[in-house]
Coordinates of C-alpha atoms and ligand atoms in Angstrom, one line a residue:
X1 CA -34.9 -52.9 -86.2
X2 CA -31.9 -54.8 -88.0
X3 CA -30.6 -51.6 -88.4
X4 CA -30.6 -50.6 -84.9
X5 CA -29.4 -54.5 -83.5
X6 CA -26.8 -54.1 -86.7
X7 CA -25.1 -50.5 -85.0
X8 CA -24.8 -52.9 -81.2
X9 CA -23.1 -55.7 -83.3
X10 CA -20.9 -53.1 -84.8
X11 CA -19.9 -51.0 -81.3
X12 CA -19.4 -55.1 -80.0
X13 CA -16.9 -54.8 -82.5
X14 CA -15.5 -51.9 -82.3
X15 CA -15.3 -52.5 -78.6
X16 CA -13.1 -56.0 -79.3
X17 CA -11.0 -54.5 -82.6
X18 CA -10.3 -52.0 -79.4
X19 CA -8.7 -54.4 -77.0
X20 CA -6.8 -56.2 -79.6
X21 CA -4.9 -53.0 -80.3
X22 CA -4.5 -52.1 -77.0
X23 CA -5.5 -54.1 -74.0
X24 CA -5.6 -51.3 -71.6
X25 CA -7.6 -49.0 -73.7
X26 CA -10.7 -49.1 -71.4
X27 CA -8.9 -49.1 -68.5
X28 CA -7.3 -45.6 -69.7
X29 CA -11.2 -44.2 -70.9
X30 CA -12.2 -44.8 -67.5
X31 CA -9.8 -43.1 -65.2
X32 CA -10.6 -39.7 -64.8
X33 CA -8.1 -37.1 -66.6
X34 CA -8.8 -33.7 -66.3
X35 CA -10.6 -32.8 -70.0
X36 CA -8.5 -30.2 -71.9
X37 CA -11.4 -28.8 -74.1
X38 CA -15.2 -27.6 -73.7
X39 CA -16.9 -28.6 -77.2
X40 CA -19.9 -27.0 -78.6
X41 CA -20.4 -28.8 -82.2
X42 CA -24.0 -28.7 -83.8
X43 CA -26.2 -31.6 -83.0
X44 CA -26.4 -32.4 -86.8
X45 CA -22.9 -34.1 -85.9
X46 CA -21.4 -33.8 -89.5
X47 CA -18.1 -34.9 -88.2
X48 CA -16.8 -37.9 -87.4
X49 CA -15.1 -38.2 -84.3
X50 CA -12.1 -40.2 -86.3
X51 CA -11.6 -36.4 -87.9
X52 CA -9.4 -35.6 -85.0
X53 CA -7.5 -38.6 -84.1
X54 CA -5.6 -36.3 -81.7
X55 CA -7.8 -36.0 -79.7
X56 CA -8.0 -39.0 -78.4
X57 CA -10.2 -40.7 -76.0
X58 CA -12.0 -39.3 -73.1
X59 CA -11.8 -36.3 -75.2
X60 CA -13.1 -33.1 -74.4
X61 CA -16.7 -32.2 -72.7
X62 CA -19.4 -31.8 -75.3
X63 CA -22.5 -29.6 -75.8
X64 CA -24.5 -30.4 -79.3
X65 CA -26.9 -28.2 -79.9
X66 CA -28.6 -27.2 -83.7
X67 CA -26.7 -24.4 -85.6
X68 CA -24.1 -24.8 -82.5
X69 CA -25.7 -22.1 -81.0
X70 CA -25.0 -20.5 -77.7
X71 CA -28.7 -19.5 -76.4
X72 CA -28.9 -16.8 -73.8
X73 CA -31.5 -18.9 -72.2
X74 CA -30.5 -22.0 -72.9
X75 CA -29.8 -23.5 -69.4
X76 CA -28.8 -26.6 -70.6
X77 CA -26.4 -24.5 -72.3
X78 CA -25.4 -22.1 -69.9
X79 CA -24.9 -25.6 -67.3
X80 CA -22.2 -26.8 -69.5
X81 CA -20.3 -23.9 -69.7
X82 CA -20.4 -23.8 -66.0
X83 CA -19.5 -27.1 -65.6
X84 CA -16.7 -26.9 -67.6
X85 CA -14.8 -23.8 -66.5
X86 CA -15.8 -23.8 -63.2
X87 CA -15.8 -27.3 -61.8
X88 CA -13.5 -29.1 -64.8
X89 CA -11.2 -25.9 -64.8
X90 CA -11.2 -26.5 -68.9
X91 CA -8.9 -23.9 -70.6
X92 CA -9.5 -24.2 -74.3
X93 CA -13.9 -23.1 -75.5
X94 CA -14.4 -24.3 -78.8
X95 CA -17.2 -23.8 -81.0
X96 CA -17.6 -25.9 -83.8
X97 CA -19.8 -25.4 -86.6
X98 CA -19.6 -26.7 -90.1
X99 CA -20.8 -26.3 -94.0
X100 CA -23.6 -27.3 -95.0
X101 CA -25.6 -27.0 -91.9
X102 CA -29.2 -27.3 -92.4
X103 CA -30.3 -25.3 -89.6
X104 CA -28.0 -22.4 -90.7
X105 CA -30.2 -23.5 -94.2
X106 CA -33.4 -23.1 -92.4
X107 CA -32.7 -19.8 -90.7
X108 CA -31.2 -18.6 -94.4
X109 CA -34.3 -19.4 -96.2
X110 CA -37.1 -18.3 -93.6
X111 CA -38.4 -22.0 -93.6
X112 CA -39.7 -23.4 -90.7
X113 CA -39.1 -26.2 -88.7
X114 CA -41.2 -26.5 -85.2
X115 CA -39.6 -26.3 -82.0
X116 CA -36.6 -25.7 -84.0
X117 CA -37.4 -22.2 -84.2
X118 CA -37.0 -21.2 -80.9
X119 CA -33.2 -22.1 -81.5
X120 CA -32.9 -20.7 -85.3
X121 CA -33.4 -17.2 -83.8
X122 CA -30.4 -16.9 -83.2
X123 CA -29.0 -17.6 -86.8
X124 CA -32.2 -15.4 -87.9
X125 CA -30.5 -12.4 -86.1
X126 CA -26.8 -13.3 -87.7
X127 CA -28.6 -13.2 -91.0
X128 CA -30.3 -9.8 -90.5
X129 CA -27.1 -8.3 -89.0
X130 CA -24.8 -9.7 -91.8
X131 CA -27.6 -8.9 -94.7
X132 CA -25.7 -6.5 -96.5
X133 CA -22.5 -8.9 -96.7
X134 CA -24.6 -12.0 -97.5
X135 CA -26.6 -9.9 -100.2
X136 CA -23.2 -9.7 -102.5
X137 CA -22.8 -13.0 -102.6
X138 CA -24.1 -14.4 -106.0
X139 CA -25.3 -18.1 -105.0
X140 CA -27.7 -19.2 -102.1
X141 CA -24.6 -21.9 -101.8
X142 CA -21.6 -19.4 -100.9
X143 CA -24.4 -17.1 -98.7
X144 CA -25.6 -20.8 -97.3
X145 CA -21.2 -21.3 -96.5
X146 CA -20.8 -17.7 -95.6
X147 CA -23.4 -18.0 -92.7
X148 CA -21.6 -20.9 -91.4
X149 CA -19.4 -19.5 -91.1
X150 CA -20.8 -16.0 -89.7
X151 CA -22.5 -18.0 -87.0
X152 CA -19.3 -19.6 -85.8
X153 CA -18.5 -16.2 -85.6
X154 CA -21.1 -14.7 -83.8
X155 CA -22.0 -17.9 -81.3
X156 CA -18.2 -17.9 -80.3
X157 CA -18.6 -13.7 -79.3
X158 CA -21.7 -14.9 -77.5
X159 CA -19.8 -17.2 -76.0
X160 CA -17.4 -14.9 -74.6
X161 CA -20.2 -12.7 -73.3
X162 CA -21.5 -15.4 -70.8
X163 CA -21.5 -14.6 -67.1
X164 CA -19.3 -17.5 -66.7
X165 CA -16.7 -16.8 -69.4
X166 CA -16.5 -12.8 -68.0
X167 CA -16.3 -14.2 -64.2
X168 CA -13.4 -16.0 -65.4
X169 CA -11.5 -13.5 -67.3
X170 CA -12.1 -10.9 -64.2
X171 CA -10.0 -13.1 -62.2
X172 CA -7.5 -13.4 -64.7
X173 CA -7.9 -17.2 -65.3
X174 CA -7.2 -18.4 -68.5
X175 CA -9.6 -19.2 -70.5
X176 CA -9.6 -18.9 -74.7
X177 CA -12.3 -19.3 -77.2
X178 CA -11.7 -20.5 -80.4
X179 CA -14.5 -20.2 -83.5
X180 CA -13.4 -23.3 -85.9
X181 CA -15.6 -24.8 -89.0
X182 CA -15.5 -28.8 -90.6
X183 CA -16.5 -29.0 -93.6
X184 CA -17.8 -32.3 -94.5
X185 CA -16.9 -31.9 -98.2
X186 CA -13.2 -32.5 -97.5
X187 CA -13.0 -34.2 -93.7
X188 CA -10.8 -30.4 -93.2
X189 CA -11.4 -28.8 -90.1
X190 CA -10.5 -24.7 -89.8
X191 CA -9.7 -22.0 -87.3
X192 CA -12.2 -19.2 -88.7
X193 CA -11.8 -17.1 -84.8
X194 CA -11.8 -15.5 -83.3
X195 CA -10.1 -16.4 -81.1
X196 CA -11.0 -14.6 -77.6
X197 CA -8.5 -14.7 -73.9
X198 CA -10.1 -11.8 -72.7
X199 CA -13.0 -9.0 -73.0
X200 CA -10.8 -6.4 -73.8
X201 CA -9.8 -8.0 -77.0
X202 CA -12.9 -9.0 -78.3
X203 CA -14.0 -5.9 -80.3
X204 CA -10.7 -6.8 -82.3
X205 CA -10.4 -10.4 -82.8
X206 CA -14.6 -10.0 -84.0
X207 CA -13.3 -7.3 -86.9
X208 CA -10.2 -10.1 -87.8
X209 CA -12.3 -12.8 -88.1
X210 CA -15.1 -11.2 -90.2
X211 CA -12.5 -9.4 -92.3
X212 CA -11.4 -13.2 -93.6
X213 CA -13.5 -14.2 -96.9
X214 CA -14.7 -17.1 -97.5
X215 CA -12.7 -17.6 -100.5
X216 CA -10.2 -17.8 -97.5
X217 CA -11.7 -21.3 -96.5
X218 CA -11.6 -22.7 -99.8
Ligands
ZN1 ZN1 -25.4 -28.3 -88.4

């Protein structure tokens, strides 16, 4: 509980540190701007939001899900997309995943984890496409980094391949997915790809990005 009353104290804090700097700081979070990014980061939130200072506040739309995955079913999911492109008229997708993930872990290793699993499929199945690839890799660390980054990858295709992202590029509206990865070891977020403004594209920015080795990232 002192915990808990000690993170209130702190945003109290925060919140005066805030208006010291800059009286009108508040004022500015609370007028609506049109948002200039649709988020999907993993809900383990390994980054800070201080990492990108550039993004300043009232930042982009967010959707955190585990292994920031982009689930078929997911209506949540699918919602947010929606709401973004359609109603918010956001231009710039990204999906955000980052090292050391433990559900990429967790769908590495076969372990299981409850619920969890429903959503872990997902990695499951970038695993088992990516086997042969992962298999060459000497350490269950660089397979554990390599399907990070693989499942940027893959969730950012997915991505591109919901009703809502192909309604939009039928009607020519522009719309670009970007696959990027933080990793936590160095505060360094990347731009793995692909990067994806329309379906005709796609089969080529998906070989570009896979074609980049990890000891790319390093
Ligand atoms: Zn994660």
């Amino acid at each position: 509980m002192r915990r808990l009353s000690r993170l209130l104290d702190d945003n109290r804090a925060w919140a005066d540190r805030m208006r010291q700097h800059d009286p009108a700081f508040f004022h500015k979070l609370a007028t609506p701007r049109p948002p200039e990014y649709f988020w999907i980061g993993c809900a383990e939130n390994a980054m800070p939001d201080s990492a990108m200072p550039g993004m300043g506040a009232g930042g982009p739309i967010c959707f955190d899900t585990l292994g920031n995955v982009v689930a078929d079913a997911d209506m949540s999911c699918l919602a947010a997309i929606q709401y973004a492109v359609e109603l918010r008229d956001v231009k710039h997708l990204v999906v955000c995943g980052h090292y050391g993930c433990y559900a990429v872990k967790a769908a590495l290793v076969g372990e299981r984890l409850g619920f969890a699993d429903a959503r872990l499929g997902s990695i499951v199945e970038v695993r088992d496409r990516h086997a042969e690839a992962l298999g060459e890799l000497a350490t269950t660390r660089e397979r554990w980094d390599r399907l990070c980054e693989l499942n940027v990858i893959e969730q950012a295709m997915r991505l591109g391949r919901t009703p809502v992202v192909r309604a939009a590029w039928e009607k020519e509206r522009e719309v670009v997915i970007h696959g990027w990865i933080y990793n936590p070891r160095n505060g360094i977020l990347r731009n793995l790809g692909p990067t994806l403004s329309r379906l005709e594209d796609a089969a080529c920015a998906y070989r570009q990005a896979l074609s980049r080795s990890t000891a790319h990232f390093r």
